[in-house]
Short mmCIF file of C-alpha atoms and ligand atoms in Angstrom, two decimals:
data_model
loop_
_atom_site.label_atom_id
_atom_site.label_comp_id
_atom_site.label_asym_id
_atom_site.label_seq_id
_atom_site.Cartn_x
_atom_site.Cartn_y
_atom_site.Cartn_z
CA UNK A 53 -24.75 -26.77 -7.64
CA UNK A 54 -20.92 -27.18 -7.05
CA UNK A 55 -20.13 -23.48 -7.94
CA UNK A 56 -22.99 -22.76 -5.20
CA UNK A 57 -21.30 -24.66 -3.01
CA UNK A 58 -17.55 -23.29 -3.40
CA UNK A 59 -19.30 -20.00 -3.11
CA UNK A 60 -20.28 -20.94 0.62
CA UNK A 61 -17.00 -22.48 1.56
CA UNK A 62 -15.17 -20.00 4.06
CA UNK A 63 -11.58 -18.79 2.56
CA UNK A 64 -7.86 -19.77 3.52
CA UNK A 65 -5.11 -17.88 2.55
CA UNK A 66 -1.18 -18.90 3.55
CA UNK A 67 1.89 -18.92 1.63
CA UNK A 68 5.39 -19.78 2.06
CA UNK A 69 8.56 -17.48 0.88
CA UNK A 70 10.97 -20.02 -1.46
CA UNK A 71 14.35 -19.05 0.51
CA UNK A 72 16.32 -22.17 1.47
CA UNK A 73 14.82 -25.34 1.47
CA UNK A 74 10.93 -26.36 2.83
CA UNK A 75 11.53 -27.85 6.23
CA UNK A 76 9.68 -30.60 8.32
CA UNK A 77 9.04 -27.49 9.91
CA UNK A 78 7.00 -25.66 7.46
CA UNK A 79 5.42 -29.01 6.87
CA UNK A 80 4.27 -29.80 10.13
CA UNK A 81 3.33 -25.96 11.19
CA UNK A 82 1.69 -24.90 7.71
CA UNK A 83 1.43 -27.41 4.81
CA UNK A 84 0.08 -30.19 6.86
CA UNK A 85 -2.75 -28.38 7.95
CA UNK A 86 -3.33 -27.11 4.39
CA UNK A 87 -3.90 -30.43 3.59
CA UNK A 88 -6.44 -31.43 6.52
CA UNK A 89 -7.99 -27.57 5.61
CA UNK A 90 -7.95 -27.94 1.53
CA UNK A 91 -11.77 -29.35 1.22
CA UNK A 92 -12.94 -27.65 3.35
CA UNK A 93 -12.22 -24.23 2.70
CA UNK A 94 -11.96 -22.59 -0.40
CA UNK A 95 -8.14 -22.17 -0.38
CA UNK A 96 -5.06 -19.84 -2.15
CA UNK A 97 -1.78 -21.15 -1.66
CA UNK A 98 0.72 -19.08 -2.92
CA UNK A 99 4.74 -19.42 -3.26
CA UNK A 100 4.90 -15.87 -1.98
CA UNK A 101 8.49 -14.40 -4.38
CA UNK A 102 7.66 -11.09 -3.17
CA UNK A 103 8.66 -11.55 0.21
CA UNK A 104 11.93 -13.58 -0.28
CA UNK A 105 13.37 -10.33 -1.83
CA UNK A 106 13.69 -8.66 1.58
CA UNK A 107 16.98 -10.97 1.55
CA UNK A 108 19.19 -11.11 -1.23
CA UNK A 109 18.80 -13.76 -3.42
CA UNK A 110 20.68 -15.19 -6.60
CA UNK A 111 17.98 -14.65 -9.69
CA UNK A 112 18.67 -18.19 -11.20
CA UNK A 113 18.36 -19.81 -7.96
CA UNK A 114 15.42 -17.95 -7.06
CA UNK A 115 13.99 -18.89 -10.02
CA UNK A 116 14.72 -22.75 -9.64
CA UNK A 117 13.89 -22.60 -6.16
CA UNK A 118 10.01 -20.93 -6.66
CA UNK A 119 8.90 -23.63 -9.58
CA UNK A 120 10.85 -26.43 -6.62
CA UNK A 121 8.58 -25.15 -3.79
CA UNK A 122 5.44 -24.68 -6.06
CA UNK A 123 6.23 -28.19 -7.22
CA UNK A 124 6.35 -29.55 -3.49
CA UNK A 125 2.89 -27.73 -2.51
CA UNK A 126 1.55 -30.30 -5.21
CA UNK A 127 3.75 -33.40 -4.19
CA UNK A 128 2.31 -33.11 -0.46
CA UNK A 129 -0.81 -33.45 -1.96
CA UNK A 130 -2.29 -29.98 -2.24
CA UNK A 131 -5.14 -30.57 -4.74
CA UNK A 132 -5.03 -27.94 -7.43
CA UNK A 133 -8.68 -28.95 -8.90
CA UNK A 134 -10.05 -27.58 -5.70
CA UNK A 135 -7.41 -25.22 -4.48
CA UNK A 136 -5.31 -22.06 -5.96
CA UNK A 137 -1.91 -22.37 -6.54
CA UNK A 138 -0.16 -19.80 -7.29
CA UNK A 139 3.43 -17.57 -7.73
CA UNK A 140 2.54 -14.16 -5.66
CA UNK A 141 4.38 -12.14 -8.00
CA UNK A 142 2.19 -13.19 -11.25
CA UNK A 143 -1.09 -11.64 -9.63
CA UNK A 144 -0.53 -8.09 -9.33
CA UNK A 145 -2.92 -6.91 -6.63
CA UNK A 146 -0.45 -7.88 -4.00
CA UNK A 147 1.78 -5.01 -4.23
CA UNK A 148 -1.03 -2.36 -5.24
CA UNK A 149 -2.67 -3.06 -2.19
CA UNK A 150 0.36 -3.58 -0.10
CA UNK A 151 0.82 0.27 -1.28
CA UNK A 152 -2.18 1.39 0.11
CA UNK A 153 -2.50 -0.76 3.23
CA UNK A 154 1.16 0.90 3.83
CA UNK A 155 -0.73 3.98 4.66
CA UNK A 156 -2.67 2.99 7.08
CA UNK A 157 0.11 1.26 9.30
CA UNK A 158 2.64 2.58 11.64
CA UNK A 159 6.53 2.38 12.13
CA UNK A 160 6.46 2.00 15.54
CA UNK A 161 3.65 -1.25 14.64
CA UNK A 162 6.41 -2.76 12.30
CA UNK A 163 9.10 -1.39 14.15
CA UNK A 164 7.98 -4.39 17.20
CA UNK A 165 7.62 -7.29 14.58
CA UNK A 166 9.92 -9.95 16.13
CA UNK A 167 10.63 -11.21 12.69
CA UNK A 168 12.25 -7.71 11.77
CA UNK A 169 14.32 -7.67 14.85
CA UNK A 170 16.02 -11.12 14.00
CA UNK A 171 16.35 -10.56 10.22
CA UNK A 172 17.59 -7.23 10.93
CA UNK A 173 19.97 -8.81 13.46
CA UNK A 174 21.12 -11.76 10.42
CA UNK A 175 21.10 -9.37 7.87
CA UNK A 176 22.99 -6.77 9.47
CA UNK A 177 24.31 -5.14 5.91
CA UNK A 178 21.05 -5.41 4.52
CA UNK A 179 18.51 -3.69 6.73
CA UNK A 180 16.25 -2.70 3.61
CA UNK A 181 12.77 -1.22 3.63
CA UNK A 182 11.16 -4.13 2.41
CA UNK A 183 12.58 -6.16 5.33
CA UNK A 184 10.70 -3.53 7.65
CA UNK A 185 7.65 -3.40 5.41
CA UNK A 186 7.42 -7.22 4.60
CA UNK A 187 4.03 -7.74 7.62
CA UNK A 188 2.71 -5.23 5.27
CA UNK A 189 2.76 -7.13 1.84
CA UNK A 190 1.12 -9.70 3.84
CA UNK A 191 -1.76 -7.89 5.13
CA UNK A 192 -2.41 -7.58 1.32
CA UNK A 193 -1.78 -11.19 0.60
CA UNK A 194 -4.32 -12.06 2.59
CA UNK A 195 -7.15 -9.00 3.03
CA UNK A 196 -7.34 -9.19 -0.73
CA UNK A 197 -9.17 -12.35 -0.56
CA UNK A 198 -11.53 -11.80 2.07
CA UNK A 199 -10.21 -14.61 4.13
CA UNK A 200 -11.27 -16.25 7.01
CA UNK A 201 -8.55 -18.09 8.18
CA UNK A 202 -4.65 -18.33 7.91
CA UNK A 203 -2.97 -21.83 8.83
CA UNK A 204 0.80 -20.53 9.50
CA UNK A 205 3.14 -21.86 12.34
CA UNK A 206 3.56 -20.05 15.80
CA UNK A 207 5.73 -17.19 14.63
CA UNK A 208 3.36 -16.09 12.20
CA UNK A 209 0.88 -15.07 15.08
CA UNK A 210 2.33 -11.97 15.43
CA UNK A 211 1.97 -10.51 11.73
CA UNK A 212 -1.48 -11.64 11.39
CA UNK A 213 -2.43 -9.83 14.65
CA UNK A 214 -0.79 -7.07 12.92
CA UNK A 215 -3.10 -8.01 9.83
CA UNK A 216 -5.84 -7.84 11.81
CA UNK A 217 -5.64 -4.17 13.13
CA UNK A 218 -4.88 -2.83 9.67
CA UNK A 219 -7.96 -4.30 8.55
CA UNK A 220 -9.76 -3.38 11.81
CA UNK A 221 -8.42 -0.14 11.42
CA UNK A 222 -9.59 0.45 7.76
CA UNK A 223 -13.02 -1.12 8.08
CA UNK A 224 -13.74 1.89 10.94
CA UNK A 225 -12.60 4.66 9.07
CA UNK A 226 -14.33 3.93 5.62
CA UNK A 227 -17.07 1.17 6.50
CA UNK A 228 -17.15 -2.52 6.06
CA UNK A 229 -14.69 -3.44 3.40
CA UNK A 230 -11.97 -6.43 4.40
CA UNK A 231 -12.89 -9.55 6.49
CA UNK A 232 -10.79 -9.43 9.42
CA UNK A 233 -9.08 -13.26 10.08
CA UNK A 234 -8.68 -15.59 12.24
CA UNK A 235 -4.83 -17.63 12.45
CA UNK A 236 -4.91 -21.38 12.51
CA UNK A 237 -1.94 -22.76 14.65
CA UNK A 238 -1.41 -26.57 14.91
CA UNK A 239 -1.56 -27.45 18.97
CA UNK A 240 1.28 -29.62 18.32
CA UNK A 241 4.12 -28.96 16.17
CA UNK A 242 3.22 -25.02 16.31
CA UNK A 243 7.45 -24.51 16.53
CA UNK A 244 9.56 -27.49 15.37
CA UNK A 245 12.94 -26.56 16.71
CA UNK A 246 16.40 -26.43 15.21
CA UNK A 247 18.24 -29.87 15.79
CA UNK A 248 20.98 -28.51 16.37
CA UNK A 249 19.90 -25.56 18.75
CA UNK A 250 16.56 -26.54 19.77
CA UNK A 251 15.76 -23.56 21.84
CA UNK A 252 15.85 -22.01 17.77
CA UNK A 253 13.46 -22.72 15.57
CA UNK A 254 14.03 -24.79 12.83
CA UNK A 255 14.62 -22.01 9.97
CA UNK A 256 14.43 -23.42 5.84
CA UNK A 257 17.46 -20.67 5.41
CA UNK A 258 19.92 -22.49 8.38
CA UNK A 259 23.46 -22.23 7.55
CA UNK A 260 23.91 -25.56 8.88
CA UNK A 261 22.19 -28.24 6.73
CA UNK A 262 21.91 -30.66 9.69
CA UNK A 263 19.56 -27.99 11.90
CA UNK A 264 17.02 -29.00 9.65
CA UNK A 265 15.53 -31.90 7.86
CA UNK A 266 14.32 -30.92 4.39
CA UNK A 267 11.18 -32.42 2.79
CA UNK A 268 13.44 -33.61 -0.37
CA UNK A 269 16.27 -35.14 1.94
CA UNK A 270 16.49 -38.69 1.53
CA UNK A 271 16.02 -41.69 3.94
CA UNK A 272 20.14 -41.48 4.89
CA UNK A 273 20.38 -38.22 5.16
CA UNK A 274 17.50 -38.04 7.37
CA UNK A 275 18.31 -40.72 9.59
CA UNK A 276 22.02 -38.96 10.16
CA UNK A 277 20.70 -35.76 10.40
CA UNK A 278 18.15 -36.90 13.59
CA UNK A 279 20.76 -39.44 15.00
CA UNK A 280 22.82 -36.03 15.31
CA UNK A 281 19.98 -33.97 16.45
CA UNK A 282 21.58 -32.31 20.17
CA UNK A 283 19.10 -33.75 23.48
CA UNK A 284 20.58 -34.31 26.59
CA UNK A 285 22.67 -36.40 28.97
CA UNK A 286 19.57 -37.36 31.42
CA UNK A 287 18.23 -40.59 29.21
CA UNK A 288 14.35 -40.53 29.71
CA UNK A 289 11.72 -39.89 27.26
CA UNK A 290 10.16 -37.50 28.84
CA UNK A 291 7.94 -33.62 27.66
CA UNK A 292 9.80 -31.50 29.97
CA UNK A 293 11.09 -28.43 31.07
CA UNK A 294 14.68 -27.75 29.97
CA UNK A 295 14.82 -30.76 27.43
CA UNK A 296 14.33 -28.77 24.12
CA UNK A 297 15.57 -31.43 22.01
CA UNK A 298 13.84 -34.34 22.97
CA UNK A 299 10.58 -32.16 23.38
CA UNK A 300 11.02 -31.09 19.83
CA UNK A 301 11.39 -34.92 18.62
CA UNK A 302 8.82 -36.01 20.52
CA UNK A 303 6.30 -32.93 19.02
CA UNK A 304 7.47 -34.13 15.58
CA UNK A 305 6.80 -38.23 16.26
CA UNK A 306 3.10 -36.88 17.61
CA UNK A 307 2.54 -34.80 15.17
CA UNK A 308 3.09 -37.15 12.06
CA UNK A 309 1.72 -40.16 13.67
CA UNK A 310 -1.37 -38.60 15.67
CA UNK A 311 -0.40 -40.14 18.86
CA UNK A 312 -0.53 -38.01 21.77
CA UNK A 313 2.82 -36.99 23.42
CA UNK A 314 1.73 -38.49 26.68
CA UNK A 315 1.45 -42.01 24.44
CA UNK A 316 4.49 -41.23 22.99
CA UNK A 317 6.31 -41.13 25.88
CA UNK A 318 4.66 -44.50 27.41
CA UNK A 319 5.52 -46.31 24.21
CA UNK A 320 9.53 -45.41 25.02
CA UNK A 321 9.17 -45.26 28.52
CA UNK A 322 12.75 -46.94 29.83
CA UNK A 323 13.75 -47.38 25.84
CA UNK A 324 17.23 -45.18 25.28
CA UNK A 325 17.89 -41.91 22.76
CA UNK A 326 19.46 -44.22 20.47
CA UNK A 327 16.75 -46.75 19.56
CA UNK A 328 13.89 -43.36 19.87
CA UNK A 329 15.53 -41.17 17.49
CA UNK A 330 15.73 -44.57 14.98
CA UNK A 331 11.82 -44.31 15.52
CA UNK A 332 11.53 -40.71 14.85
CA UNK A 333 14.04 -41.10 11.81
CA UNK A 334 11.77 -44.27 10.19
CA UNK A 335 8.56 -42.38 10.84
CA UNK A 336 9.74 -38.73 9.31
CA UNK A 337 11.13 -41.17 6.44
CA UNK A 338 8.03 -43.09 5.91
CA UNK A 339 6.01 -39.59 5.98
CA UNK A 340 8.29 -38.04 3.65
CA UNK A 341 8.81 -41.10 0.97
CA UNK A 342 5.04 -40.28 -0.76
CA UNK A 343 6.04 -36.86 -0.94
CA UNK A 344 9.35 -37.09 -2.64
CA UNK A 345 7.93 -39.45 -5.57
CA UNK A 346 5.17 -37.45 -6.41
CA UNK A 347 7.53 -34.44 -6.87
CA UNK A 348 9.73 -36.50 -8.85
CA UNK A 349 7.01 -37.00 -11.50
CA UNK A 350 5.44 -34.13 -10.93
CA UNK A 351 8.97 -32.23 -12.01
CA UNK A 352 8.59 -34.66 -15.13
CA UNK A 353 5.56 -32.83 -15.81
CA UNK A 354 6.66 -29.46 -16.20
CA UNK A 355 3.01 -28.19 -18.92
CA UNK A 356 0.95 -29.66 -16.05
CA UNK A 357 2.17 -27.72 -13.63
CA UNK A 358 2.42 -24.79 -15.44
CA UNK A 359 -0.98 -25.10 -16.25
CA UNK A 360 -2.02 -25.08 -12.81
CA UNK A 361 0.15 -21.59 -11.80
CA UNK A 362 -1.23 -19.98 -15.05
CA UNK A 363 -4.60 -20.91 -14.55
CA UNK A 364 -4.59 -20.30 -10.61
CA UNK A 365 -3.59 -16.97 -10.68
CA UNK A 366 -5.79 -15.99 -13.32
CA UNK A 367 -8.56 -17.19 -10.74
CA UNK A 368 -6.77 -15.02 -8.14
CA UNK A 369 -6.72 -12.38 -10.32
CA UNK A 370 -10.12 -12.36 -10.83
CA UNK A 371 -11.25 -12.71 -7.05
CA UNK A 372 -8.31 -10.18 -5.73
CA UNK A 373 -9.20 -7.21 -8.44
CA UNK A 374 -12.58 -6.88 -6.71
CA UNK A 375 -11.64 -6.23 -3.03
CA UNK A 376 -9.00 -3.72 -4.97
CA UNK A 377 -11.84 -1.96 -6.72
CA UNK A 378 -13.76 -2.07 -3.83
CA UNK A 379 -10.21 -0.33 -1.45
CA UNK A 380 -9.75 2.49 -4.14
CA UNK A 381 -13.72 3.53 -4.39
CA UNK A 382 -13.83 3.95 -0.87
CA UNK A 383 -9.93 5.63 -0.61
CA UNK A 384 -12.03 8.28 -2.88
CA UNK A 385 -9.41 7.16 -6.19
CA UNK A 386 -11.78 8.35 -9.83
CA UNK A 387 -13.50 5.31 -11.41
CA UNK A 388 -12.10 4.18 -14.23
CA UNK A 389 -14.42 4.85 -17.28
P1 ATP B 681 13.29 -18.58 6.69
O1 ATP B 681 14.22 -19.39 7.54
O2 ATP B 681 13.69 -18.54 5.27
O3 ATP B 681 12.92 -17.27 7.26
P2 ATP B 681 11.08 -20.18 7.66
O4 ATP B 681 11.57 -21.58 7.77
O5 ATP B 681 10.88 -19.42 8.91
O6 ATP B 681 11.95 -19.39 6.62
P3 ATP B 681 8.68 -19.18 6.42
O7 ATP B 681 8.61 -19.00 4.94
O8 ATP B 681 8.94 -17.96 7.23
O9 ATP B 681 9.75 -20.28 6.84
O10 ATP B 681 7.38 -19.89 6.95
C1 ATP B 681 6.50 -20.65 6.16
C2 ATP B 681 5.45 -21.28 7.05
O11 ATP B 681 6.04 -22.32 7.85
C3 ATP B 681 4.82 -20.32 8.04
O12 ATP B 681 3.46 -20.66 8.20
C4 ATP B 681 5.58 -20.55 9.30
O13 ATP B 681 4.85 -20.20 10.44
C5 ATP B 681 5.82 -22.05 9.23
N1 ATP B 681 7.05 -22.42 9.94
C6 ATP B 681 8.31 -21.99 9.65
N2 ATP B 681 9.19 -22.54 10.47
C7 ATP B 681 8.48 -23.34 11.32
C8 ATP B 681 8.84 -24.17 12.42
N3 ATP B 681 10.10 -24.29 12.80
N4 ATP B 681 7.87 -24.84 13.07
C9 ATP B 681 6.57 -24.72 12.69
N5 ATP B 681 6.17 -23.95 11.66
C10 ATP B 681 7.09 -23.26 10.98
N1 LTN B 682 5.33 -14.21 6.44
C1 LTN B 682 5.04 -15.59 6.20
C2 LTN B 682 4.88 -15.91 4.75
C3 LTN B 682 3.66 -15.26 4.23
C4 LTN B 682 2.32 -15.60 4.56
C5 LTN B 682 1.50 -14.71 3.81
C6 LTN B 682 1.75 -16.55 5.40
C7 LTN B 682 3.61 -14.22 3.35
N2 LTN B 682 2.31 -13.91 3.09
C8 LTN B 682 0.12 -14.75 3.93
C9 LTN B 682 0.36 -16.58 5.50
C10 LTN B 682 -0.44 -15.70 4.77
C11 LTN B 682 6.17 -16.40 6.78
O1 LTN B 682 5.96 -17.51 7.03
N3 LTN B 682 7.32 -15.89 7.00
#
């Protein structure tokens, strides 16, 4: 009866690259709606390695960094009876069809990815292939799993539109073969912004450690980082045009406490900066304090979680190998015997 039942559940992929630290940002635009999502659906989360190669990393770091983010999925409550969790690099369907999806896109399609114009712009010395290719990997990531939706923040909009055609694109020349999927974008919190450029988004890989608050900061370090955060000289508590910062704290209060911003704004109507970003600071704190014990334990338990990577990619494996099957019959590829 259950298996009948996961059978009908609709399919989520997302996945986050482990460069830098995971953000309030990442938390509030993708791993918060994993959570709400995670019964629901039938759902592969993976730490997606792959990807964070299209910038140069340091191999032991990387390392660390991958079992630290795989680790946090977990600690924000990610349920791994229900859900896949998984390293992208351990399930090798990713890159196979990534090759083959390759040929159906176009330069001049990755050449407008936003994404690719600022990395290329950061990352001036290292303007690789993969960096150009990366919407591509992800096309695979998800069309592999015939899924139906993708929970990402608002910059991801653009590469799954880009998903979208590819699989459009294949599905008319050789017939029904990929499920073509929708994005799921939180209304609020869609773009948390840097705090200390909040026209920016905040980015996990910010040179400046104060720009963003990361999920494993603690309750000082959080509270100095948003008592820093850059608003404006004009003193009201107000969603508006031109006030980035204050915008952006008042899209994070809503968003972890489920008040609307209009209530938000009533509740510190005529209060000053000072005593609101307190507020924000206790309630990121208090939303973050959960998190951070679980992961402490949960890095104490190193055979549990491996057992949940080994075992969820196995299952990923298994569900991925058939859409590839499926891609190289109809490509016109020779059985194998
Ligand atoms: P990097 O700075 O290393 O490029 P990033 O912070 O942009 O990383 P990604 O790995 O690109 O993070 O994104 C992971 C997920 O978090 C995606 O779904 C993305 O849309 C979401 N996300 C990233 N930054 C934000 C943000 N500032 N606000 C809301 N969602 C975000
Ligand atoms: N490109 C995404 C990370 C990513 C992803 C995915 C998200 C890689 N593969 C598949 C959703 C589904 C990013 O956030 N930069």
């Amino acid at each position: 009866m259950e298996s009948q039942q996961t059978q009908e559940k609709k399919i989520i992929f997302s996945g986050i690259q482990p460069s830098g630290h995971l953000t309030l940002g990442n938390y509030i635009g993708a791993l918060k709606n994993w959570l709400k999502l995670q019964y629901e659906y039938r759902c592969c989360f993976a730490v997606v390695d792959l990807h964070s190669l299209t910038v140069r990393q340091d191999p032991k770091e990387l390392r660390r960094r991958c079992m630290e983010f795989l680790v946090q999925y977990l600690a924000c409550g990610i349920d791994p009876k229900e859900n896949l969790i998984f390293f992208q690099s351990h399930v090798h369907t990713h890159t196979e069809l990534a090759w083959i999806l390759n040929c159906y896109t176009y330069m001049g399609e990755l050449g407008r990815m936003t994404q690719f114009k600022d990395k290329s712009a950061k990352h001036a010395d290292n303007i690789n292939a993969g960096l150009f290719d990366y919407p591509v990997l992800m096309a695979a990531d998800i069309l592999l799993y015939q899924t139906d939706l993708v929970p990402v923040g608002g910059d991801q909009k653009q590469h799954l539109e880009l998903t979208r055609d590819i699989a459009i694109r294949f599905n008319n020349l050789y017939g029904e073969t990929f499920k073509v999927p929708e994005p799921y974008i939180p209304e609020v919190g869609a773009r948390i912004m840097s705090l200390q450029e909040p026209t920016k988004k905040m980015s996990k890989s910010d040179e400046n450690p104060n720009a963003y608050i990361a999920l494993l900061d603690s309750p000082d370090v959080i509270m100095k980082k948003i008592k820093r955060a850059v608003t404006d000289s004009d003193n009201e508590i107000k969603y508006a045009e031109g006030k980035d910062g204050i915008n952006n704290l008042l899209s994070i209060y809503s968003s972890l406490t489920g008040e609307k911003i209009s209530d938000v704004e009533a509740k510190f109507a005529g209060k000053g900066y000072g005593q609101f970003k307190t507020e924000v600071a206790e309630v990121v704190i208090e939303s973050l304090k959960p998190i951070q014990e679980r992961y402490k334990d949960l890095m104490n338990n190193q055979d549990y979680v491996k057992e949940v990577y080994t075992t969820s990619a196995e299952k990923a494996l298994s569900i991925s190998s058939k859409t590839l099957r499926k891609v190289y019959k109809k490509v016109g590829f020779v059985p194998k015997a």
